[in-house]
XYZ file of C-alpha atoms in Angstrom:
746
model
C -61.923 -92.978 125.921
C -64.989 -95.213 125.792
C -66.771 -92.899 128.234
C -67.654 -90.700 125.244
C -69.759 -93.472 123.783
C -73.302 -94.588 124.399
C -74.408 -97.975 123.187
C -77.674 -97.507 121.344
C -80.498 -99.339 123.099
C -83.456 -97.325 121.858
C -85.050 -93.917 122.091
C -88.374 -92.783 123.540
C -89.565 -91.197 120.280
C -90.460 -93.799 117.691
C -90.922 -92.903 114.040
C -93.764 -90.444 113.717
C -94.915 -92.096 110.480
C -94.402 -95.651 111.713
C -98.081 -96.434 112.279
C -99.038 -95.153 108.830
C -96.455 -97.421 107.235
C -97.179 -100.622 109.134
C -100.953 -100.250 108.735
C -100.748 -99.525 105.010
C -102.197 -96.044 105.342
C -99.062 -94.458 103.843
C -99.468 -93.917 100.104
C -96.505 -94.359 97.785
C -96.136 -93.103 94.225
C -97.911 -96.045 92.570
C -100.773 -96.071 95.078
C -102.594 -92.876 94.120
C -105.882 -93.673 92.382
C -106.942 -90.713 90.266
C -110.208 -90.513 88.301
C -109.988 -92.023 84.803
C -106.484 -93.318 85.476
C -104.623 -95.355 82.861
C -101.542 -97.536 83.051
C -98.316 -97.404 81.095
C -95.829 -100.218 80.540
C -92.391 -99.513 79.110
C -91.087 -101.514 76.141
C -87.300 -101.892 76.259
C -84.715 -102.298 73.539
C -83.177 -105.725 73.042
C -79.918 -104.488 71.535
C -77.113 -102.463 73.121
C -76.297 -100.137 70.236
C -77.776 -99.191 66.901
C -80.932 -97.735 65.408
C -84.580 -98.716 65.438
C -85.513 -99.550 61.863
C -89.218 -99.907 62.613
C -91.703 -100.468 65.418
C -94.772 -102.575 64.712
C -97.502 -101.665 67.205
C -100.517 -102.870 65.217
C -101.162 -105.981 67.294
C -100.767 -104.024 70.521
C -103.236 -101.372 69.373
C -105.808 -104.069 68.588
C -105.486 -105.597 72.061
C -108.363 -105.012 74.509
C -108.247 -101.811 76.531
C -105.231 -100.301 74.772
C -105.408 -96.523 74.512
C -102.096 -95.696 72.813
C -98.675 -96.995 71.848
C -96.145 -94.179 71.920
C -92.611 -94.252 70.504
C -90.238 -91.931 68.669
C -92.449 -92.390 65.626
C -95.425 -90.527 67.098
C -94.388 -88.973 70.418
C -94.847 -85.262 70.988
C -91.588 -83.380 71.370
C -90.539 -82.103 74.766
C -89.855 -78.380 74.251
C -87.048 -78.071 76.788
C -84.866 -80.675 75.136
C -83.257 -77.952 73.117
C -81.410 -76.919 76.306
C -77.857 -78.138 76.663
C -77.662 -78.860 80.372
C -79.813 -80.981 82.638
C -81.218 -78.722 85.371
C -80.690 -81.015 88.349
C -77.208 -82.351 87.669
C -73.738 -80.872 88.062
C -72.051 -79.935 84.778
C -71.133 -83.099 82.914
C -70.353 -84.159 79.392
C -73.243 -85.178 77.195
C -76.848 -85.142 78.317
C -79.401 -87.493 79.897
C -81.249 -89.936 77.694
C -84.329 -88.371 76.106
C -87.247 -90.780 75.903
C -88.606 -91.339 72.375
C -86.490 -88.476 71.005
C -85.159 -90.369 67.986
C -84.434 -93.900 66.764
C -80.980 -94.201 68.375
C -80.302 -97.003 70.856
C -77.517 -96.426 73.381
C -77.905 -99.396 75.732
C -79.746 -102.673 76.090
C -82.998 -102.117 77.961
C -83.392 -98.507 76.882
C -87.072 -97.423 76.731
C -88.239 -97.447 73.107
C -92.024 -97.319 73.572
C -94.788 -97.081 76.155
C -98.100 -98.903 75.926
C -101.032 -97.207 77.674
C -104.165 -99.171 78.565
C -107.120 -99.007 80.918
C -105.664 -101.661 83.239
C -102.143 -102.632 84.159
C -102.637 -106.223 83.047
C -103.854 -105.169 79.618
C -100.971 -102.746 79.207
C -98.462 -105.413 80.183
C -99.949 -107.925 77.744
C -100.021 -105.416 74.883
C -96.436 -104.374 75.557
C -95.385 -107.936 74.735
C -97.026 -107.559 71.314
C -94.883 -104.584 70.275
C -92.190 -105.698 67.831
C -89.101 -103.706 66.911
C -86.552 -104.233 64.138
C -83.056 -102.801 64.467
C -79.945 -101.919 62.528
C -77.346 -103.119 65.005
C -73.935 -101.551 65.587
C -71.019 -103.205 67.390
C -71.293 -102.438 71.087
C -68.677 -102.233 73.833
C -69.779 -103.121 77.363
C -66.779 -105.039 78.714
C -64.938 -102.750 81.137
C -61.733 -104.774 81.425
C -61.328 -105.117 77.665
C -61.767 -101.361 77.113
C -59.959 -99.953 80.156
C -57.286 -98.374 77.972
C -59.911 -96.099 76.372
C -60.595 -94.156 79.578
C -60.730 -90.374 79.187
C -60.361 -87.218 81.245
C -63.815 -86.150 82.521
C -65.410 -83.253 80.658
C -65.792 -81.299 83.896
C -61.996 -81.336 84.279
C -61.548 -80.124 80.711
C -63.872 -77.237 81.528
C -62.247 -76.484 84.890
C -58.657 -77.496 85.618
C -59.245 -76.715 89.318
C -62.014 -79.275 89.591
C -61.781 -81.695 92.482
C -61.613 -84.464 89.871
C -58.474 -83.063 88.219
C -55.127 -84.801 88.646
C -53.852 -83.990 92.138
C -50.331 -83.814 93.477
C -48.933 -83.001 96.920
C -45.179 -83.328 97.112
C -44.327 -85.970 94.516
C -47.100 -88.091 93.075
C -44.829 -91.136 92.859
C -43.003 -90.448 96.125
C -44.077 -93.822 97.510
C -41.615 -95.531 95.168
C -38.664 -94.439 97.311
C -40.155 -95.848 100.523
C -38.364 -98.512 102.563
C -41.514 -100.665 102.481
C -43.998 -100.288 99.651
C -46.647 -102.069 97.668
C -48.628 -101.633 94.469
C -52.004 -103.298 94.045
C -55.085 -103.160 91.840
C -58.647 -103.355 93.141
C -61.899 -103.976 91.289
C -65.349 -102.918 92.420
C -68.156 -104.404 90.285
C -71.408 -102.767 89.310
C -73.920 -102.613 92.164
C -77.592 -102.024 91.472
C -80.123 -100.034 93.479
C -82.645 -102.525 94.771
C -84.914 -100.649 97.193
C -88.121 -102.340 98.316
C -90.259 -99.866 96.381
C -89.869 -100.049 92.631
C -89.468 -96.782 90.763
C -92.918 -95.421 89.949
C -94.676 -92.261 88.768
C -98.270 -91.169 88.277
C -98.458 -88.182 85.923
C -101.464 -85.947 85.286
C -101.895 -82.740 83.291
C -104.500 -80.555 85.036
C -104.254 -78.155 82.081
C -102.010 -77.745 79.062
C -99.470 -75.946 81.227
C -100.163 -77.489 84.650
C -98.528 -80.780 85.608
C -98.952 -82.924 88.726
C -96.733 -85.929 89.384
C -96.760 -88.436 92.214
C -93.187 -89.576 91.864
C -90.546 -91.579 93.694
C -87.834 -88.945 94.004
C -85.312 -87.723 96.545
C -86.123 -84.069 96.008
C -89.485 -82.534 95.143
C -88.120 -79.052 94.431
C -85.263 -80.151 92.111
C -87.704 -82.449 90.295
C -90.223 -79.609 90.004
C -87.545 -77.407 88.450
C -86.407 -80.163 86.097
C -89.873 -80.848 84.695
C -90.666 -77.125 84.449
C -87.527 -76.670 82.360
C -88.279 -79.716 80.212
C -91.793 -78.556 79.386
C -91.089 -74.817 79.355
C -93.856 -74.008 81.834
C -93.745 -71.871 84.998
C -92.174 -73.727 87.886
C -95.199 -73.029 90.088
C -97.309 -74.913 87.522
C -95.513 -78.172 88.335
C -96.504 -79.998 91.507
C -94.401 -82.926 92.720
C -95.694 -85.150 95.522
C -93.425 -87.733 97.134
C -94.726 -88.006 100.676
C -93.507 -91.570 101.227
C -90.500 -93.230 99.621
C -89.950 -96.943 100.041
C -86.173 -96.778 100.203
C -83.767 -94.917 97.950
C -79.979 -94.916 97.950
C -79.335 -92.372 95.200
C -81.561 -93.689 92.413
C -84.034 -90.881 93.112
C -81.448 -88.121 92.578
C -81.872 -88.098 88.807
C -84.939 -87.755 86.624
C -85.076 -90.834 84.411
C -86.573 -91.557 80.964
C -89.521 -93.551 82.332
C -90.719 -90.404 84.132
C -90.680 -88.307 80.983
C -92.310 -91.210 79.111
C -95.200 -91.168 81.585
C -95.552 -87.385 81.311
C -95.520 -87.537 77.490
C -98.149 -90.288 77.572
C -100.360 -88.374 80.014
C -100.298 -85.321 77.777
C -101.077 -87.341 74.656
C -103.924 -89.484 76.055
C -105.280 -86.574 78.147
C -105.717 -88.639 81.303
C -103.526 -89.675 84.249
C -100.895 -92.309 83.453
C -99.256 -94.527 86.042
C -95.943 -96.250 85.309
C -94.114 -98.632 87.609
C -90.898 -100.305 86.535
C -90.315 -104.027 86.849
C -87.524 -105.333 89.050
C -85.548 -106.179 85.896
C -85.956 -102.651 84.544
C -84.539 -101.308 87.816
C -81.205 -102.812 86.738
C -80.767 -100.629 83.659
C -83.147 -97.658 83.839
C -82.437 -95.881 87.124
C -78.670 -95.903 87.597
C -76.244 -98.022 89.609
C -72.914 -97.840 91.408
C -70.431 -97.904 88.520
C -67.884 -100.619 87.882
C -64.555 -99.131 89.029
C -60.935 -100.173 88.674
C -58.398 -98.737 91.105
C -54.657 -98.890 91.560
C -52.836 -97.859 94.703
C -49.132 -97.417 95.323
C -48.291 -96.784 98.973
C -45.063 -96.729 100.959
C -43.812 -96.112 104.486
C -40.572 -96.021 106.414
C -39.741 -99.000 108.605
C -41.169 -97.239 111.656
C -44.596 -97.125 110.010
C -44.854 -93.497 108.884
C -46.424 -93.203 105.442
C -44.134 -91.425 102.978
C -46.265 -91.557 99.848
C -49.606 -92.608 98.349
C -50.672 -92.768 94.724
C -54.296 -93.599 93.923
C -55.678 -93.982 90.419
C -59.275 -94.822 89.483
C -61.287 -95.458 86.334
C -65.068 -95.348 86.651
C -67.688 -96.532 84.192
C -70.150 -94.180 82.519
C -72.523 -94.242 79.565
C -71.625 -93.237 76.018
C -74.115 -90.340 76.039
C -73.691 -88.822 79.509
C -70.726 -88.538 81.857
C -71.220 -89.511 85.472
C -68.485 -88.731 87.990
C -68.009 -89.327 91.703
C -65.432 -88.564 94.380
C -63.706 -91.952 94.496
C -60.344 -90.449 95.493
C -61.412 -87.879 98.085
C -60.750 -89.982 101.191
C -57.227 -90.686 100.003
C -56.473 -86.962 99.775
C -57.273 -86.191 103.416
C -57.401 -89.270 105.624
C -53.742 -89.992 106.403
C -50.566 -87.965 106.796
C -48.378 -88.327 103.738
C -45.863 -85.774 102.423
C -46.220 -87.199 98.930
C -49.576 -87.918 97.361
C -51.019 -88.164 93.868
C -54.440 -89.046 92.453
C -55.755 -89.544 88.922
C -59.392 -90.070 87.936
C -60.630 -91.154 84.526
C -63.919 -92.235 82.950
C -64.641 -95.112 80.602
C -67.673 -94.493 78.345
C -69.411 -97.742 77.389
C -72.657 -98.732 75.699
C -74.540 -98.931 78.974
C -77.045 -96.753 80.805
C -75.825 -93.920 83.013
C -74.694 -94.720 86.572
C -75.823 -92.621 89.526
C -74.784 -91.935 93.076
C -75.267 -94.848 95.462
C -74.931 -94.713 99.239
C -71.448 -93.494 100.153
C -71.015 -92.406 96.527
C -67.408 -92.634 95.384
C -66.015 -92.700 98.911
C -67.358 -96.218 99.583
C -65.669 -97.442 96.403
C -62.448 -95.554 97.091
C -62.346 -96.708 100.718
C -62.323 -100.338 99.605
C -59.015 -99.771 97.813
C -57.466 -97.356 100.317
C -58.380 -99.271 103.469
C -57.341 -102.564 101.892
C -53.969 -101.066 100.934
C -53.538 -99.711 104.462
C -54.116 -103.201 105.823
C -51.710 -104.710 103.315
C -48.974 -102.220 104.163
C -49.496 -102.683 107.904
C -49.035 -106.433 107.400
C -45.858 -105.875 105.370
C -44.537 -103.672 108.196
C -45.600 -106.208 110.849
C -47.589 -103.446 112.574
C -51.073 -103.816 114.009
C -53.561 -102.143 111.604
C -55.124 -100.114 114.424
C -51.758 -98.797 115.531
C -50.723 -98.113 111.932
C -53.759 -95.872 111.379
C -53.254 -94.044 114.666
C -49.602 -93.420 113.764
C -50.710 -91.733 110.548
C -53.703 -89.842 111.927
C -54.121 -86.293 110.606
C -54.667 -83.468 113.093
C -55.511 -81.008 110.299
C -56.807 -81.532 106.775
C -53.754 -82.060 104.537
C -55.874 -81.586 101.405
C -57.411 -78.187 102.218
C -54.759 -77.148 104.748
C -57.489 -76.233 107.229
C -58.280 -77.240 110.802
C -61.065 -79.779 111.321
C -64.350 -78.405 112.617
C -64.313 -81.422 114.932
C -62.690 -84.817 114.638
C -63.071 -87.689 117.088
C -61.814 -90.506 114.880
C -59.208 -91.625 117.427
C -61.929 -92.072 120.013
C -63.937 -94.103 117.501
C -60.969 -96.367 116.770
C -60.155 -96.985 120.431
C -63.765 -97.741 121.353
C -64.391 -99.979 118.344
C -61.235 -102.000 118.910
C -62.234 -102.591 122.507
C -65.812 -103.597 121.683
C -64.874 -106.040 118.886
C -62.269 -107.772 121.048
C -59.330 -106.672 118.899
C -56.883 -107.951 121.528
C -57.801 -111.508 120.467
C -56.579 -110.804 116.935
C -53.402 -112.465 115.715
C -50.964 -110.516 113.534
C -50.278 -113.770 111.705
C -53.165 -114.856 109.428
C -54.883 -118.065 110.449
C -53.742 -117.747 114.032
C -57.233 -117.888 115.571
C -59.714 -120.739 115.124
C -63.161 -121.730 116.317
C -63.546 -125.443 115.689
C -63.122 -125.976 111.942
C -63.530 -122.280 111.190
C -60.740 -119.762 110.731
C -61.381 -116.528 112.636
C -60.264 -113.092 111.450
C -60.615 -109.483 112.538
C -60.505 -106.466 110.248
C -61.179 -102.753 110.287
C -61.983 -99.984 107.828
C -62.230 -96.216 108.241
C -64.813 -94.045 106.503
C -65.376 -90.334 106.003
C -67.777 -88.061 104.162
C -68.153 -84.301 103.973
C -70.343 -82.735 106.666
C -72.468 -80.652 104.324
C -75.170 -78.089 104.981
C -77.289 -76.373 102.344
C -80.000 -73.733 102.215
C -83.629 -74.461 103.080
C -86.817 -72.868 104.383
C -89.511 -74.159 106.726
C -93.035 -72.945 107.468
C -94.637 -73.398 110.893
C -98.266 -72.796 111.836
C -99.195 -72.519 115.495
C -102.872 -73.449 115.703
C -105.499 -72.267 118.174
C -105.450 -75.645 119.940
C -101.714 -75.314 120.688
C -100.523 -77.748 118.036
C -97.884 -76.757 115.501
C -97.697 -77.917 111.884
C -94.333 -77.642 110.112
C -93.970 -77.881 106.339
C -90.956 -78.573 104.116
C -90.573 -79.851 100.567
C -87.901 -82.316 101.737
C -88.492 -86.031 101.156
C -87.815 -88.904 103.547
C -86.148 -91.842 101.801
C -85.942 -93.920 104.961
C -83.779 -92.301 107.671
C -86.737 -90.913 109.636
C -86.497 -87.278 108.601
C -89.934 -86.368 109.897
C -89.122 -87.900 113.273
C -85.855 -85.976 113.574
C -87.533 -82.708 112.627
C -90.281 -83.236 115.204
C -87.626 -83.807 117.868
C -85.701 -80.678 116.870
C -88.891 -78.614 116.858
C -89.953 -80.055 120.208
C -86.669 -79.047 121.811
C -86.568 -75.543 120.339
C -90.248 -74.673 120.693
C -90.865 -76.158 124.121
C -93.679 -78.452 123.043
C -94.309 -82.162 123.475
C -93.630 -84.135 120.258
C -97.264 -85.239 120.126
C -98.235 -81.594 119.642
C -96.069 -81.284 116.517
C -96.695 -82.466 112.955
C -94.052 -82.297 110.242
C -95.457 -82.383 106.708
C -93.057 -83.104 103.856
C -92.682 -84.470 100.351
C -94.655 -81.805 98.487
C -93.172 -79.185 96.173
C -95.868 -76.720 97.316
C -94.052 -76.567 100.641
C -91.000 -74.335 101.313
C -87.659 -74.882 99.623
C -85.535 -77.925 100.450
C -82.803 -79.642 98.449
C -82.516 -83.287 97.450
C -82.221 -85.750 100.290
C -78.727 -87.047 99.686
C -75.141 -86.457 100.672
C -75.899 -86.829 104.391
C -77.035 -83.212 104.639
C -80.758 -83.290 105.430
C -80.683 -82.892 109.215
C -78.032 -80.164 109.010
C -79.882 -78.331 106.226
C -83.580 -78.700 107.004
C -83.029 -79.075 110.742
C -81.274 -75.697 110.782
C -84.302 -74.180 109.049
C -86.549 -75.727 111.711
C -84.378 -74.130 114.411
C -84.572 -70.754 112.633
C -88.348 -71.050 112.243
C -88.799 -71.937 115.900
C -86.760 -68.883 116.890
C -88.824 -66.631 114.615
C -92.048 -68.013 116.080
C -90.809 -67.450 119.629
C -89.911 -63.867 118.750
C -93.434 -63.277 117.415
C -95.016 -64.846 120.486
C -92.862 -62.715 122.775
C -93.775 -59.579 120.809
C -97.480 -60.354 121.299
C -97.233 -61.561 124.903
C -97.433 -58.100 126.565
C -101.030 -57.841 125.368
C -101.768 -60.730 127.729
C -99.402 -59.716 130.525
C -97.506 -56.409 130.570
C -94.653 -57.991 132.513
C -93.471 -59.489 129.205
C -92.868 -56.048 127.669
C -89.382 -54.982 126.540
C -87.827 -58.411 127.110
C -85.451 -60.463 124.999
C -85.583 -64.164 124.213
C -82.760 -64.750 126.696
C -85.092 -63.544 129.457
C -87.828 -65.989 128.540
C -88.429 -69.731 128.880
C -90.620 -71.565 126.380
C -91.789 -74.866 127.842
C -94.862 -77.102 127.663
C -96.751 -74.552 125.617
C -96.129 -71.637 127.989
C -94.034 -68.482 127.878
C -92.594 -67.705 131.301
C -90.097 -65.350 132.858
C -86.844 -67.203 133.409
C -86.312 -65.462 136.756
C -89.969 -65.774 137.796
C -91.343 -69.042 136.341
C -94.745 -68.486 137.919
C -95.263 -65.529 135.587
C -96.427 -67.266 132.445
C -98.911 -67.201 129.625
C -99.830 -70.018 127.222
C -99.212 -69.895 123.486
C -102.957 -70.349 122.928
C -103.800 -67.430 125.217
C -101.471 -65.198 123.205
C -103.250 -66.144 119.968
C -106.678 -65.697 121.516
C -105.806 -62.236 122.831
C -104.718 -61.239 119.304
C -107.884 -62.727 117.748
C -105.715 -65.081 115.697
C -106.794 -68.556 114.637
C -103.179 -69.389 113.821
C -99.695 -67.909 113.761
C -97.904 -68.507 110.443
C -94.111 -68.219 110.273
C -91.852 -68.864 107.265
C -88.106 -68.727 107.799
C -85.118 -69.665 105.682
C -81.655 -70.806 106.723
C -78.307 -71.006 104.976
C -74.761 -71.980 105.958
C -72.603 -69.614 107.987
C -69.641 -68.291 105.991
C -67.479 -68.780 109.085
C -67.717 -72.521 108.435
C -65.590 -72.130 105.294
C -62.560 -71.575 107.540
C -62.754 -75.202 108.631
C -62.662 -78.610 107.015
C -65.926 -80.325 107.874
C -66.235 -84.108 107.779
C -68.004 -86.941 109.542
C -65.942 -90.007 110.420
C -66.619 -93.659 111.086
C -64.731 -96.826 111.792
C -66.059 -100.333 111.284
C -64.666 -103.483 112.881
C -65.638 -106.952 111.692
C -65.149 -110.457 113.018
C -65.502 -113.115 110.325
C -65.333 -116.903 110.287
C -64.173 -118.673 107.133
C -64.524 -122.378 106.451
C -61.228 -123.496 104.854
C -62.776 -126.332 102.801
C -65.887 -124.658 101.416
C -64.753 -121.032 101.359
C -67.947 -119.998 103.140
C -67.675 -116.660 104.941
C -69.786 -115.797 107.946
C -69.705 -112.281 109.335
C -70.134 -113.013 113.039
C -70.030 -109.536 114.530
C -69.678 -105.921 113.434
C -68.948 -102.910 115.627
C -69.454 -99.460 114.087
C -68.463 -96.204 115.753
C -69.457 -92.834 114.326
C -68.302 -89.270 114.837
C -71.433 -87.546 113.524
C -71.852 -84.666 115.930
C -74.994 -84.423 118.018
C -77.242 -87.450 117.568
C -80.821 -86.208 117.318
C -82.480 -89.614 117.645
C -80.316 -92.536 118.723
C -82.857 -95.070 117.538
C -83.157 -93.849 113.952
C -79.424 -93.047 113.869
C -78.707 -96.633 114.876
C -81.047 -97.757 112.073
C -78.863 -95.764 109.686
C -75.642 -97.433 110.800
C -77.167 -100.907 110.853
C -78.550 -100.373 107.356
C -75.199 -99.111 106.110
C -73.370 -102.098 107.548
C -75.907 -104.419 105.922
C -75.213 -102.740 102.580
C -71.488 -103.089 103.218
C -71.883 -106.819 103.813
C -73.604 -107.076 100.445
C -70.829 -105.051 98.835
C -68.130 -107.264 100.312
C -69.651 -110.697 99.836
C -72.606 -110.757 97.447
C -73.517 -107.877 95.159
C -72.372 -108.146 91.553
C -74.379 -107.174 88.482
C -73.191 -109.660 85.864
C -73.542 -108.742 82.207
C -73.555 -111.018 79.182
C -71.305 -108.941 76.950
C -72.485 -110.730 73.808
C -75.725 -108.785 74.173
C -74.753 -106.029 76.594
C -77.546 -107.089 78.956
C -77.483 -108.059 82.623
C -78.139 -111.717 83.378
C -78.687 -110.779 87.011
C -82.149 -109.338 86.589
C -83.942 -109.972 89.864
C -83.326 -110.699 93.536
C -83.035 -114.388 92.777
C -79.905 -113.836 90.678
C -78.580 -110.607 92.191
C -77.895 -111.405 95.816
C -78.327 -108.969 98.693
C -77.953 -109.765 102.405
C -80.891 -111.434 104.119
C -81.401 -111.804 107.861
C -79.231 -114.931 107.979
C -76.308 -112.960 106.522
C -76.452 -110.087 109.006
C -74.850 -110.649 112.436
C -75.315 -108.678 115.633
C -74.267 -105.103 114.852
C -73.177 -102.922 117.747
C -73.445 -99.197 117.160
C -71.723 -96.423 119.117
C -71.672 -92.655 118.768
C -69.242 -90.040 120.024
C -72.290 -87.747 120.327
C -70.251 -84.557 120.660
C -71.589 -81.460 118.888
C -70.023 -79.644 115.957
C -71.542 -76.165 116.038
C -69.395 -75.033 113.135
C -71.439 -77.225 110.802
C -74.871 -76.176 112.061
C -76.631 -74.768 115.140
C -77.675 -78.222 116.374
C -74.115 -79.550 116.244
C -75.046 -82.420 113.910
C -72.962 -83.948 111.127
C -74.016 -86.322 108.353
C -74.439 -90.013 109.135
C -76.073 -91.868 106.246
C -72.991 -92.169 104.014
C -70.356 -93.026 106.648
C -72.604 -95.894 107.701
C -71.387 -97.896 104.675
C -68.018 -96.307 103.860
C -65.284 -98.605 105.159
C -67.484 -101.636 105.858
C -66.445 -103.712 102.833
C -62.675 -103.391 103.483
C -63.233 -104.174 107.171
C -64.724 -107.498 106.075
C -62.133 -108.283 103.381
C -59.327 -107.352 105.769
C -60.815 -109.733 108.324
C -60.951 -112.453 105.654
C -57.233 -111.957 105.035
C -56.534 -112.120 108.758
C -58.425 -115.405 108.896
C -57.042 -117.063 105.746
C -53.954 -115.215 104.542
C -55.695 -114.781 101.167
C -55.942 -111.217 99.914
C -58.959 -110.731 97.634
C -58.843 -107.477 95.703
C -61.903 -107.971 93.518
C -65.339 -107.763 95.076
C -67.440 -109.599 95.978
C -65.513 -112.232 97.936
C -67.341 -115.375 96.865
C -66.360 -118.876 98.054
C -64.659 -119.794 94.765
C -62.081 -117.052 95.389
C -61.110 -118.544 98.739
C -60.842 -122.240 97.880
């Protein structure tokens, strides 16, 4: 089966924006220098719940260079806040936090004021002079102490058919009658978005009803719509620019209070205002992966066939806004089980609102599910690889539909071979390397293969170059590079003749970059635009050569900037000649693309499997991840180099999830004590081993015309349980609460 796989060793096309980034020519949200610019610094609350009794800004206003101190006491009102629903979010209970709306405090660190000055240093100094007095209420931030207060999500109350509603197939508790069964609880702590680039915005009102923002976001069009709705101005009067994003894993999918604070300030001081959060503020102002408790009951017959699974989860949210995610989705469809039940609840606490984080929900749910699968395989004395293959699903048991494509078996076979699974001992502690215990583990991941609607503009210029435009952002995966490659293939031009412009809401429609759907969505629009351009070129070609009259695209070859007859390649005319003959300086094409309804007849998912080899020191509890092998079924791989970057980055995040990341809160104050990268640990180079990446690289044309499927999410889903399962195989100690720190192994 390994013949389907190519080890990634590189790709001829490097990132098209790579030189701009490494030379510093790329401009990020905080790097735009506008005339008469000013700087805003956010003042945060120091209590977790209560009311602001007073804000004393007199000393700050007397400080040098200070232009304004804005709080609920003097802020202008945002006209759109009378609306009930946030424009960019799915229907949820409550509403997002409104900056400076009133004197209520909902969480520690909440923005309560913004100081605007003529330099950043002066604004930062003056912000320290702002003093607030509070009437404090008793707060609740401890998840474990309040777990019994979890509630049914509001979206389920509104719609009983919601995917978050209680789910039952067969009998929810059918696992209890199994010959071999287990029940276990798993805890996933809060993880915080810590991209290299801090969240930043530069806001400027060109006129009373015209707003420009340079903002770190994952979608320029959704952000444009959100701010237009907030300020009750025409959507075309809002311009959002986010050409370069220095890493984002979901924190740019929501519009946060610091953005509105900057926009309010810019309108009040009548000059551009730049706001960049501190690393500490990133912990409580722009979302996080929520603390989640899970319980799994799972049973099988003695031959290893699963007879029942029950999966329950409680996720954390804020007291003012419900945030939900699909923690239980993988359990519903990954393994054959005649009996299955799921239950999802939310626990509102006095904290800020969580947000999607890479592999949202599924990465959390996979930790519990894939750990339980490993535990049950051990109880059955069956190899974990064989156990998963025995319970492989040939159709989707959740939707009762055939898969569009599924090559998970091939992934499992190849990964097991490449990691050296044959060296693994069924008995924990059976393999050693000197003083170190050696273990092998695996974890499976899946995420929906989504495709949305988008449009792309292309301009063929007189010199033969083509400029493409899309509002889509690039948060790191190399979107521009992939789009150039797709355009190159479908337009018959060298990549160096193609430019892909993005990150500007003036460009054609594109959704948020998230949910592993960008290549399928925007790439499909590029394909459609290329086809439309070829049709226009063919229609004009007879003016240059009559032999091109009355032909169809199937009769024509487009290659190296020439249109030629497929049956007579010597008969050809260049794209530039066609334009010249028509007296055109450019050919402008705008084309949209949307999913094919035929796709709804299939269940569409990407799949991954991750294998880990770990070494554990029995005396110190130190864990070293020595090798990881990741295999992905993600359809056609457009660029193996950037795709490999995606998997390697996902595995790195999974190592952090398994061994390091944990946002620790002091519940006396409801404030995180992990407030920077000194206290909140993420993997560094020394923590990341050689990572081997393999792709099935077989197309799925049901998902989109290129045959691609999403990759970014499955890169992390299943990594953490692969590592914890390997730790068990090495030590015999089953750790069900992440992260696995040395104290838990000694």
